[in-house]
Backbone as JSON, one array per atom type, in Angstrom:
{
  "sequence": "XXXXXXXXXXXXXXXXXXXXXXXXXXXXXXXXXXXXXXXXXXXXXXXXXXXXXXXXXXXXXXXXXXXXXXXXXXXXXXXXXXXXXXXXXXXXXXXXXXXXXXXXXXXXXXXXXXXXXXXXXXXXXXXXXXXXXXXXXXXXXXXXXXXXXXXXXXXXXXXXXXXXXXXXXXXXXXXXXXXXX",
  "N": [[87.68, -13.3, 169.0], [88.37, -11.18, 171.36], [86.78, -10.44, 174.55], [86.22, -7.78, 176.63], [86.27, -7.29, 180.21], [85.76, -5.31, 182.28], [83.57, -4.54, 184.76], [81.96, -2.5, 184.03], [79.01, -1.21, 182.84], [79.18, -0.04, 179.98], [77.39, 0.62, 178.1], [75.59, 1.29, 179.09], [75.62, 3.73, 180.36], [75.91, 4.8, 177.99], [73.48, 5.4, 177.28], [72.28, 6.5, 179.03], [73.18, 9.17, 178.46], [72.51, 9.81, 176.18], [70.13, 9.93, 176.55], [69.53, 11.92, 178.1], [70.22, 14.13, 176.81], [67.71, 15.04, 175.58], [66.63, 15.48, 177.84], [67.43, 17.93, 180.26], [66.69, 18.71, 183.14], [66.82, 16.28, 184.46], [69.53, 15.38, 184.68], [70.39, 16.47, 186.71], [71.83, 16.79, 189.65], [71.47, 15.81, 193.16], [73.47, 15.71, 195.89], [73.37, 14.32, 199.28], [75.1, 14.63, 202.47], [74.86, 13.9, 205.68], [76.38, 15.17, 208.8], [76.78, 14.55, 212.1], [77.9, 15.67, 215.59], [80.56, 14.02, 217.31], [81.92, 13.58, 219.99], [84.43, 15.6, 220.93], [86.62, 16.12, 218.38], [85.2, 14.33, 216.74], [83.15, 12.83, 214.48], [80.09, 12.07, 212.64], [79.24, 10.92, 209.67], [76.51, 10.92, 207.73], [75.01, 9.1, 204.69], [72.67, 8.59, 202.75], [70.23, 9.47, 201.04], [69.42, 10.89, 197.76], [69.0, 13.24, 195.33], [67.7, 13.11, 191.77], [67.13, 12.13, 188.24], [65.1, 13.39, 188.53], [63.41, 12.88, 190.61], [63.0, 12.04, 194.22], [65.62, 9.09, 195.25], [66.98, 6.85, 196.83], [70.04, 4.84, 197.99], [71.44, 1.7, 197.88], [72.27, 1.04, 200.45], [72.16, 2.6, 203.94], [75.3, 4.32, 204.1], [77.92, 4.87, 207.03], [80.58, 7.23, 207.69], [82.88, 7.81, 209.89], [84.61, 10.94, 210.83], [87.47, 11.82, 212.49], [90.51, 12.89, 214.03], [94.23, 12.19, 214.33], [95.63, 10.77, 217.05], [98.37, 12.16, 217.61], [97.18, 14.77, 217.21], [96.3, 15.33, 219.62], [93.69, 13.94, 219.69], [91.04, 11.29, 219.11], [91.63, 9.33, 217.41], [89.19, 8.66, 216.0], [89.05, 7.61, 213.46], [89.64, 8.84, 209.82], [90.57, 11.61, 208.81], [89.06, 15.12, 208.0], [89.67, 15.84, 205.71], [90.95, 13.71, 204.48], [89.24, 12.24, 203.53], [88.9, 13.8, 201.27], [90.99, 13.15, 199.7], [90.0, 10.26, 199.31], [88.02, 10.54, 197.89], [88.71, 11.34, 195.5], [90.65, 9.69, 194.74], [88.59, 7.76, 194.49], [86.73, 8.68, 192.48], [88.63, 9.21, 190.45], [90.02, 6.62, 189.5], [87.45, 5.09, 188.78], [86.55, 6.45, 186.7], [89.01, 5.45, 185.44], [88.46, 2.65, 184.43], [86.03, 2.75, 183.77], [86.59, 4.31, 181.21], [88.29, 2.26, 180.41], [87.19, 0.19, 179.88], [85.08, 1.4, 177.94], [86.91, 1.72, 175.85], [87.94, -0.9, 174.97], [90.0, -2.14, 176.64], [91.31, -4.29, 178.5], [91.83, -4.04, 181.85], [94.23, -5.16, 184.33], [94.66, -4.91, 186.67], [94.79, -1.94, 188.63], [96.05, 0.47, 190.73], [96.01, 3.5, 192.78], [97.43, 6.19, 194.42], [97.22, 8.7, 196.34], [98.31, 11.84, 197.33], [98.41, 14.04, 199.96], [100.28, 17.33, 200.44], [99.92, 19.33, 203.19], [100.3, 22.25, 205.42], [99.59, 22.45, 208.48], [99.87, 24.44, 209.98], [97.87, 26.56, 208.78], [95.39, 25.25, 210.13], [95.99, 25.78, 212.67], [95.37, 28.09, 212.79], [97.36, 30.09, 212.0], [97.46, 33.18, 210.08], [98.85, 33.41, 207.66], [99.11, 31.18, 206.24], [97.5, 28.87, 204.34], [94.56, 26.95, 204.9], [93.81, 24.43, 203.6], [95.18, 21.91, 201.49], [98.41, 22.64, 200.2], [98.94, 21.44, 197.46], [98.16, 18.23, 195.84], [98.85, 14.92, 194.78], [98.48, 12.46, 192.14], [99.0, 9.34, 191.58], [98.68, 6.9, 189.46], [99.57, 3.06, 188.76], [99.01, 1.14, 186.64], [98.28, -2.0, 185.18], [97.29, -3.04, 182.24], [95.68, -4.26, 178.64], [97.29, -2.73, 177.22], [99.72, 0.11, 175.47], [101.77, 2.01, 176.8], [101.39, 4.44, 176.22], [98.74, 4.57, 175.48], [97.6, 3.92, 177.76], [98.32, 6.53, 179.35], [96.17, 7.93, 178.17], [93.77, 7.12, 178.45], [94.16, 7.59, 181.83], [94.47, 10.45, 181.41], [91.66, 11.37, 180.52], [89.99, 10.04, 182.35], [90.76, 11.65, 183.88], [89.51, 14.55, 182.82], [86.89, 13.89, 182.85], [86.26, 13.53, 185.37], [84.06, 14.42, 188.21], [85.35, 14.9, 190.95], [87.37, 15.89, 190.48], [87.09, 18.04, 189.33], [85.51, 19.39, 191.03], [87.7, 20.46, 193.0], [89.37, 21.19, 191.33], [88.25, 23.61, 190.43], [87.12, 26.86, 191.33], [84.44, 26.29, 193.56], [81.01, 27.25, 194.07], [80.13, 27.68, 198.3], [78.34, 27.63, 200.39], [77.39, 28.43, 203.58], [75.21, 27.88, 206.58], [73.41, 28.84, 209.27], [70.42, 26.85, 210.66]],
  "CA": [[87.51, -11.95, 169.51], [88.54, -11.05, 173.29], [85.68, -9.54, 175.08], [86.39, -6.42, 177.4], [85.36, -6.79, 180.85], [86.31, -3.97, 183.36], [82.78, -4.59, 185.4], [81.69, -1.55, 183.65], [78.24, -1.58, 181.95], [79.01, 0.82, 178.98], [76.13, 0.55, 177.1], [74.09, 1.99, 180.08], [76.44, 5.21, 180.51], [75.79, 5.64, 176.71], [72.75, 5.22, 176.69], [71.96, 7.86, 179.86], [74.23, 10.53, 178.52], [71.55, 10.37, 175.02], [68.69, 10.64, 176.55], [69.71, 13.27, 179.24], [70.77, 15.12, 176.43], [66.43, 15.54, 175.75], [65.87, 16.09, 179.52], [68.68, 18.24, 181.05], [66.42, 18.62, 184.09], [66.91, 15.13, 185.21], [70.74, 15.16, 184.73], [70.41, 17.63, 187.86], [71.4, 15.71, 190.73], [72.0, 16.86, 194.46], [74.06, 14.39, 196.84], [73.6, 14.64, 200.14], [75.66, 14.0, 203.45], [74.43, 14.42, 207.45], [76.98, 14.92, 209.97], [76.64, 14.55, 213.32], [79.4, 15.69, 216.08], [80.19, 12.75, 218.93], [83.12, 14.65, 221.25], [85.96, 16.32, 220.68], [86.79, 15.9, 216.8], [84.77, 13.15, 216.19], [81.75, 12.84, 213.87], [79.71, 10.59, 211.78], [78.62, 11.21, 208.76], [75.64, 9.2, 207.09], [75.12, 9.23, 203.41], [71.65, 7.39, 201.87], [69.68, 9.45, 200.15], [69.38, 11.86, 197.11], [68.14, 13.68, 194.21], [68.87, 12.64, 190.61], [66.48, 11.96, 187.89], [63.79, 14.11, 188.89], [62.9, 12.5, 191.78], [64.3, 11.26, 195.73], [66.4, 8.53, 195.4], [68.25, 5.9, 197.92], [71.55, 4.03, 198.03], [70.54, 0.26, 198.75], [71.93, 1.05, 201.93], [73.0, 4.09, 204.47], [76.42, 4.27, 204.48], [78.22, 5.85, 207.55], [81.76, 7.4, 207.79], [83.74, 8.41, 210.98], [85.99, 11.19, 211.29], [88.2, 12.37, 213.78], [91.92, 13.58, 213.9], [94.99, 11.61, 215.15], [96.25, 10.73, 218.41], [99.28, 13.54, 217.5], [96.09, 16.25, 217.28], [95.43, 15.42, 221.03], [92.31, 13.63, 219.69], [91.1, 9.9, 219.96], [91.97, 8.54, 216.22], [88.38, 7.08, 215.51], [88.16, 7.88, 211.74], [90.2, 9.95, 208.89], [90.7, 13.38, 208.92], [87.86, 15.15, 207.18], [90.83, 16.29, 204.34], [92.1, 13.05, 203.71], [88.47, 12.33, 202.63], [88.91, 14.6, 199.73], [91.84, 12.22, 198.98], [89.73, 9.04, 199.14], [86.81, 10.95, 196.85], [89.43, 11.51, 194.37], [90.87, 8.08, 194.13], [87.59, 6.61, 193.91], [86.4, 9.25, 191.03], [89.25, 9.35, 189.35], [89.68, 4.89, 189.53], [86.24, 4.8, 188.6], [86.89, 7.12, 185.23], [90.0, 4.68, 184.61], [87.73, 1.63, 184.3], [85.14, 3.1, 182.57], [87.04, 4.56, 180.32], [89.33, 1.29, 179.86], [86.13, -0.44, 179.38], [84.52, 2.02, 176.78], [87.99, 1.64, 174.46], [88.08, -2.39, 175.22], [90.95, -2.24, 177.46], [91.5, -4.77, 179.57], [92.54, -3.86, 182.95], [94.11, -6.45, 185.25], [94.97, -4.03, 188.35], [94.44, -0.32, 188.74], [96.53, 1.73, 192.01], [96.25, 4.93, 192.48], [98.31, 6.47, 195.4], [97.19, 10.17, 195.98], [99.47, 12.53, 198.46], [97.93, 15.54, 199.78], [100.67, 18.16, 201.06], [99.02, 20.07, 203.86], [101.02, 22.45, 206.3], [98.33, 22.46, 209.37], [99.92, 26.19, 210.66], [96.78, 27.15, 208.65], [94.13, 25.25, 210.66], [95.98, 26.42, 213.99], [95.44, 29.7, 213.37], [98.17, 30.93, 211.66], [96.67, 34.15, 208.96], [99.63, 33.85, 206.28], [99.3, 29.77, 205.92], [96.27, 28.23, 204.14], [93.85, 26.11, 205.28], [93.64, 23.02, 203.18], [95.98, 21.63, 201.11], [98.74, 22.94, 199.2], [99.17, 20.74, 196.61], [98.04, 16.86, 195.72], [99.68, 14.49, 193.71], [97.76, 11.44, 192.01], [100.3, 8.22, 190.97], [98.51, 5.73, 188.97], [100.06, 2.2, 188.56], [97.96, 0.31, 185.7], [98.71, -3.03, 184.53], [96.25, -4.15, 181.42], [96.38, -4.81, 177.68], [97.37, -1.25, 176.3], [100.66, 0.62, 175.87], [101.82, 3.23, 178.11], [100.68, 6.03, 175.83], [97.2, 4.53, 175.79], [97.31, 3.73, 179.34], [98.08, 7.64, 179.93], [95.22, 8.78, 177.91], [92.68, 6.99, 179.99], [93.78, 8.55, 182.76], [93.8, 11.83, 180.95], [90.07, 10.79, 179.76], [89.41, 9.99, 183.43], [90.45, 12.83, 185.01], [88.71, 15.28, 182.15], [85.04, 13.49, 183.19], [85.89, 13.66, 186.83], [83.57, 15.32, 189.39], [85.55, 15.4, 191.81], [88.66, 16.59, 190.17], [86.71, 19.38, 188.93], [85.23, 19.86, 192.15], [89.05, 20.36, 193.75], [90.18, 22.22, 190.27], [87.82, 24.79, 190.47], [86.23, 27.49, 192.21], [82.96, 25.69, 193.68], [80.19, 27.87, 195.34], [80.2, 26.69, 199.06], [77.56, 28.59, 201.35], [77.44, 27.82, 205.38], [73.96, 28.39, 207.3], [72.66, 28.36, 210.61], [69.43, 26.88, 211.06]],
  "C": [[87.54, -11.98, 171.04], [87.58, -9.87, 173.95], [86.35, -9.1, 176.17], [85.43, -6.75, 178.54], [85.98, -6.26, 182.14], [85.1, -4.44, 184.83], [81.75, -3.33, 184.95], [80.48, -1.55, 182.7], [78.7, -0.07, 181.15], [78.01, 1.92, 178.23], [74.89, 1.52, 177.76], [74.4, 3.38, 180.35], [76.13, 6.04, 179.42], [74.45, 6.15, 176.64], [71.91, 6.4, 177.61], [72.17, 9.23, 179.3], [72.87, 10.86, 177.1], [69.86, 10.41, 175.84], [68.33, 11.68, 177.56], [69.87, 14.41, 178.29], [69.25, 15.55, 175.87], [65.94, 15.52, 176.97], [66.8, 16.61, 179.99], [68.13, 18.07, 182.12], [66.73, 17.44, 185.03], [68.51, 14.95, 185.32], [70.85, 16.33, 186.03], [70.59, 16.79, 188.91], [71.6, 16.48, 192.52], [72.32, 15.65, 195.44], [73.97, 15.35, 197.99], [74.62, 13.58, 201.46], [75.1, 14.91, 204.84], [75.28, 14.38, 208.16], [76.24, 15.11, 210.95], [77.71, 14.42, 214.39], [79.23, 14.76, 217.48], [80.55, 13.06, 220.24], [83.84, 14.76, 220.58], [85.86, 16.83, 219.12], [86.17, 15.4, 215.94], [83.54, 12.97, 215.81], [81.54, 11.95, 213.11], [79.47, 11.19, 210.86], [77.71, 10.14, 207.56], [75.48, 9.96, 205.77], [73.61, 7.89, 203.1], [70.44, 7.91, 201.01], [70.28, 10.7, 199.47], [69.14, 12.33, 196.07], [68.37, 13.65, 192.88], [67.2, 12.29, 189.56], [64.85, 12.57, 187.69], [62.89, 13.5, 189.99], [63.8, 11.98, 193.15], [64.55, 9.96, 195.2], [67.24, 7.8, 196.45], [68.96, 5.44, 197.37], [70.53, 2.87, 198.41], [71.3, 0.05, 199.56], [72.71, 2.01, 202.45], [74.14, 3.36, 204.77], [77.06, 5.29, 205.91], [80.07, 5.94, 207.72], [81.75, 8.27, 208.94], [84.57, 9.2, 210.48], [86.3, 11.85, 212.26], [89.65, 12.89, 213.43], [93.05, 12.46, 214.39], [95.52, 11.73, 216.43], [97.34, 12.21, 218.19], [98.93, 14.8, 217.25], [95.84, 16.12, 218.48], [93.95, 14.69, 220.4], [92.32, 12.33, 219.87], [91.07, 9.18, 218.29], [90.17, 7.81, 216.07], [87.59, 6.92, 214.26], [89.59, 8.5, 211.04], [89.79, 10.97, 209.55], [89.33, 13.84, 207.94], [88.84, 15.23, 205.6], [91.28, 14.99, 203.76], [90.07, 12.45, 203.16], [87.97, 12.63, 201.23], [89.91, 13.62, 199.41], [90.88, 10.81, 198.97], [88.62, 9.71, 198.29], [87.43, 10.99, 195.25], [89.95, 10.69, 193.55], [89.69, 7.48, 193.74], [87.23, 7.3, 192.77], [87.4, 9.04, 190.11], [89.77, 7.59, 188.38], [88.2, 4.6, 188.85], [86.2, 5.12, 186.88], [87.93, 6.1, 184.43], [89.05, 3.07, 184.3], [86.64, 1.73, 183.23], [85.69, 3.22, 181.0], [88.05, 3.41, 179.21], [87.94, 0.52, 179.07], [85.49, 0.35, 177.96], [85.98, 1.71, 175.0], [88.34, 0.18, 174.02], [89.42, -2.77, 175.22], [90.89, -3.06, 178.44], [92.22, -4.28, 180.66], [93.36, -5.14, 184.1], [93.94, -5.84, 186.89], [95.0, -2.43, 187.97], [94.63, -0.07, 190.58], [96.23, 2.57, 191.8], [96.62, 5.1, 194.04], [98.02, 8.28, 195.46], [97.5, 10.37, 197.53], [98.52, 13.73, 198.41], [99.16, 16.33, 200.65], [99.89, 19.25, 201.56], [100.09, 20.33, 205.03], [99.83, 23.03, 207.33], [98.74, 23.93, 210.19], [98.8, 26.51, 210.63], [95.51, 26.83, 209.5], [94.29, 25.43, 212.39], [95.8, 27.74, 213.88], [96.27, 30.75, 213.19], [97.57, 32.11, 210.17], [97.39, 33.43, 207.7], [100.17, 32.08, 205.95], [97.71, 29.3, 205.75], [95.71, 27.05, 204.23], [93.62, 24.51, 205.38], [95.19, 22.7, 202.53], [96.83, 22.53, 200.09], [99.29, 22.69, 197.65], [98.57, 19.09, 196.24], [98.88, 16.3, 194.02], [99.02, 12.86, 193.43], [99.03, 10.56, 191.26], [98.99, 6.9, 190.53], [99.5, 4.2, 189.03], [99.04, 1.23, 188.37], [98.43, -1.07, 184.84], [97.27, -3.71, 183.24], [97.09, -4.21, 180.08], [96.69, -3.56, 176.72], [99.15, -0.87, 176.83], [100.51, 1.55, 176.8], [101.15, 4.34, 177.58], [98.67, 5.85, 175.8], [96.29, 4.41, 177.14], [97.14, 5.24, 179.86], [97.18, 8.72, 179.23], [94.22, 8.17, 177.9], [92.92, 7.38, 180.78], [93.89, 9.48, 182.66], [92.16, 12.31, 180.84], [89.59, 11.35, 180.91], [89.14, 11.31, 184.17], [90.0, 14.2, 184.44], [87.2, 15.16, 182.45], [85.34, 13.83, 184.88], [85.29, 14.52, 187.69], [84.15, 16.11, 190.51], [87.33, 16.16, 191.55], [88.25, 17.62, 189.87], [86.01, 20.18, 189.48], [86.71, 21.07, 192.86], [89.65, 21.47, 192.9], [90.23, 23.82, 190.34], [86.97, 25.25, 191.01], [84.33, 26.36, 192.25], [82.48, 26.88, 194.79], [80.2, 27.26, 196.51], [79.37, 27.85, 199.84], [77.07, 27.67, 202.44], [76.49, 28.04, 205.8], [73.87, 27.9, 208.44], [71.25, 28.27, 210.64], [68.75, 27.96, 212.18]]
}
């Protein structure tokens, strides 16, 4: 018998999802992120704690991400864009779902790409009315090498991107409310 290993504990995903399903309250989680702006474009953003389980919560350790704009924005390159962010949230959720999911069916994986394109015409964030904002399109490209055909290969990443957060963040309308302290 060839044992399945993705890195993926299974057993522990299963075993959350049944007993969340007698506490919904605790399946409530709330992620947070802090920016902070440096000059020009350029901000940090720290990431370490947050709410999950019914109680605060840390990362075992603050993470921080830079961004900024490129030299061809007039700015000083010393990070991503905040947009291409949403493309690295997406790869990692939706990579994350293909593993799991390879793992839950006892799929070996050997390698897992994913290549995601965001088309974005930036008229909208100069200021033009009748050109929108963010992106107008993305396009996710897998390239999966394990021990499954192609049709099983493309329904894990069907799987994946049905559980995904952040695809279903991106899909659909999300509340988003702005405040001034």
């Amino acid at each position: 018998m060839t044992v399945t290993d993705n890195g993926v504990n299974v057993q522990a995903l299963l075993d959350a999802r049944e007993a969340l399903k007698g506490a919904p309250e605790a399946a409530r989680f709330t992620w947070r992120a802090t920016s902070k702006w440096d000059r020009g474009v350029h901000s940090t953003t720290t990431i370490e704690n947050f709410y999950g389980l019914g109680a605060e919560q840390s990362h075992k350790a603050k993470t921080e991400f830079a961004a900024d704009h490129p030299e061809v924005f007039a700015a000083e390159d010393n990070g991503i864009t905040p947009i291409e962010y949403l493309l690295v949230g997406l790869a990692g959720c939706l990579t994350a779902g293909v593993a799991s999911v390879a793992q839950n069916r006892g799929i070996q994986l050997r390698s897992v790409t994913a290549v995601v394109e965001g088309n974005h015409d930036i008229r909208g964030i100069l200021g033009d009315p009748d050109v929108r904002n963010g992106f107008n399109d993305i396009k996710v490209t897998f390239d999966i090498d394990a021990d499954a055909s192609k049709a099983d290969i493309e329904a894990i990443v069907a799987q994946s991107q049905k559980r995904s957060a952040v695809f279903d963040a991106l899909t659909n309308p999300t509340d988003v409310t702005v405040e001034v302290a």
